[in-house]
XYZ file of C-alpha atoms in Angstrom:
66
model
C 5.281 8.101 -1.913
C 5.437 9.483 -5.429
C 3.536 6.525 -7.056
C 0.751 6.838 -4.255
C 0.368 10.637 -5.149
C 0.311 10.138 -8.836
C -2.204 7.387 -8.158
C -4.401 9.854 -6.306
C -3.941 12.477 -8.708
C -5.062 10.337 -11.754
C -8.226 9.266 -9.652
C -8.928 12.843 -8.689
C -8.429 14.182 -12.090
C -11.833 13.343 -13.413
C -10.464 12.050 -16.670
C -10.181 8.508 -18.147
C -7.269 7.028 -16.265
C -7.590 3.211 -16.408
C -4.542 2.457 -18.453
C -2.543 4.980 -16.487
C -3.652 3.474 -13.186
C -2.933 -0.017 -14.685
C 0.539 1.176 -15.662
C 1.220 2.962 -12.409
C 0.166 -0.404 -10.404
C 2.617 -2.511 -12.745
C 5.178 0.084 -11.625
C 4.477 -0.493 -8.078
C 4.832 -4.124 -8.534
C 8.331 -3.770 -10.207
C 9.335 -1.788 -7.423
C 8.277 -4.343 -4.866
C 10.084 -6.986 -6.552
C 13.322 -4.945 -6.608
C 12.879 -4.444 -2.943
C 12.182 -8.074 -2.604
C 15.321 -9.214 -4.529
C 17.669 -6.855 -2.710
C 16.360 -7.645 0.736
C 18.020 -10.344 2.783
C 15.768 -10.301 5.612
C 12.519 -12.573 6.270
C 10.823 -9.442 7.815
C 11.203 -7.305 4.557
C 10.310 -10.333 2.365
C 6.798 -10.892 4.166
C 6.233 -7.149 3.938
C 7.073 -7.323 0.178
C 4.396 -10.143 -0.212
C 1.779 -8.050 1.599
C 2.598 -4.988 -0.582
C 2.357 -7.074 -3.724
C -0.797 -8.691 -2.665
C -2.191 -5.301 -2.158
C -1.276 -4.030 -5.438
C -2.689 -6.998 -7.138
C -6.114 -6.278 -5.467
C -5.647 -2.459 -6.743
C -5.044 -3.990 -10.364
C -8.049 -5.949 -10.205
C -10.042 -2.974 -9.193
C -8.314 -0.809 -11.786
C -9.665 -3.164 -14.519
C -13.051 -1.572 -13.744
C -11.935 1.865 -14.159
C -12.420 3.526 -17.708
């Protein structure tokens, strides 16, 4: 939740936030990878793939933010 809250805060600040958002998205990917490597459950592994896919889409959008 804290990453999502930070993301929202950066977006709504009105200041240039592209690099911050990119860094934060990278942190989200690291968190997802950590969860995936520690999970021994197929359902969690599928969820991690969905999370990583969503964060990748976010990273693509962040590239267009100043």
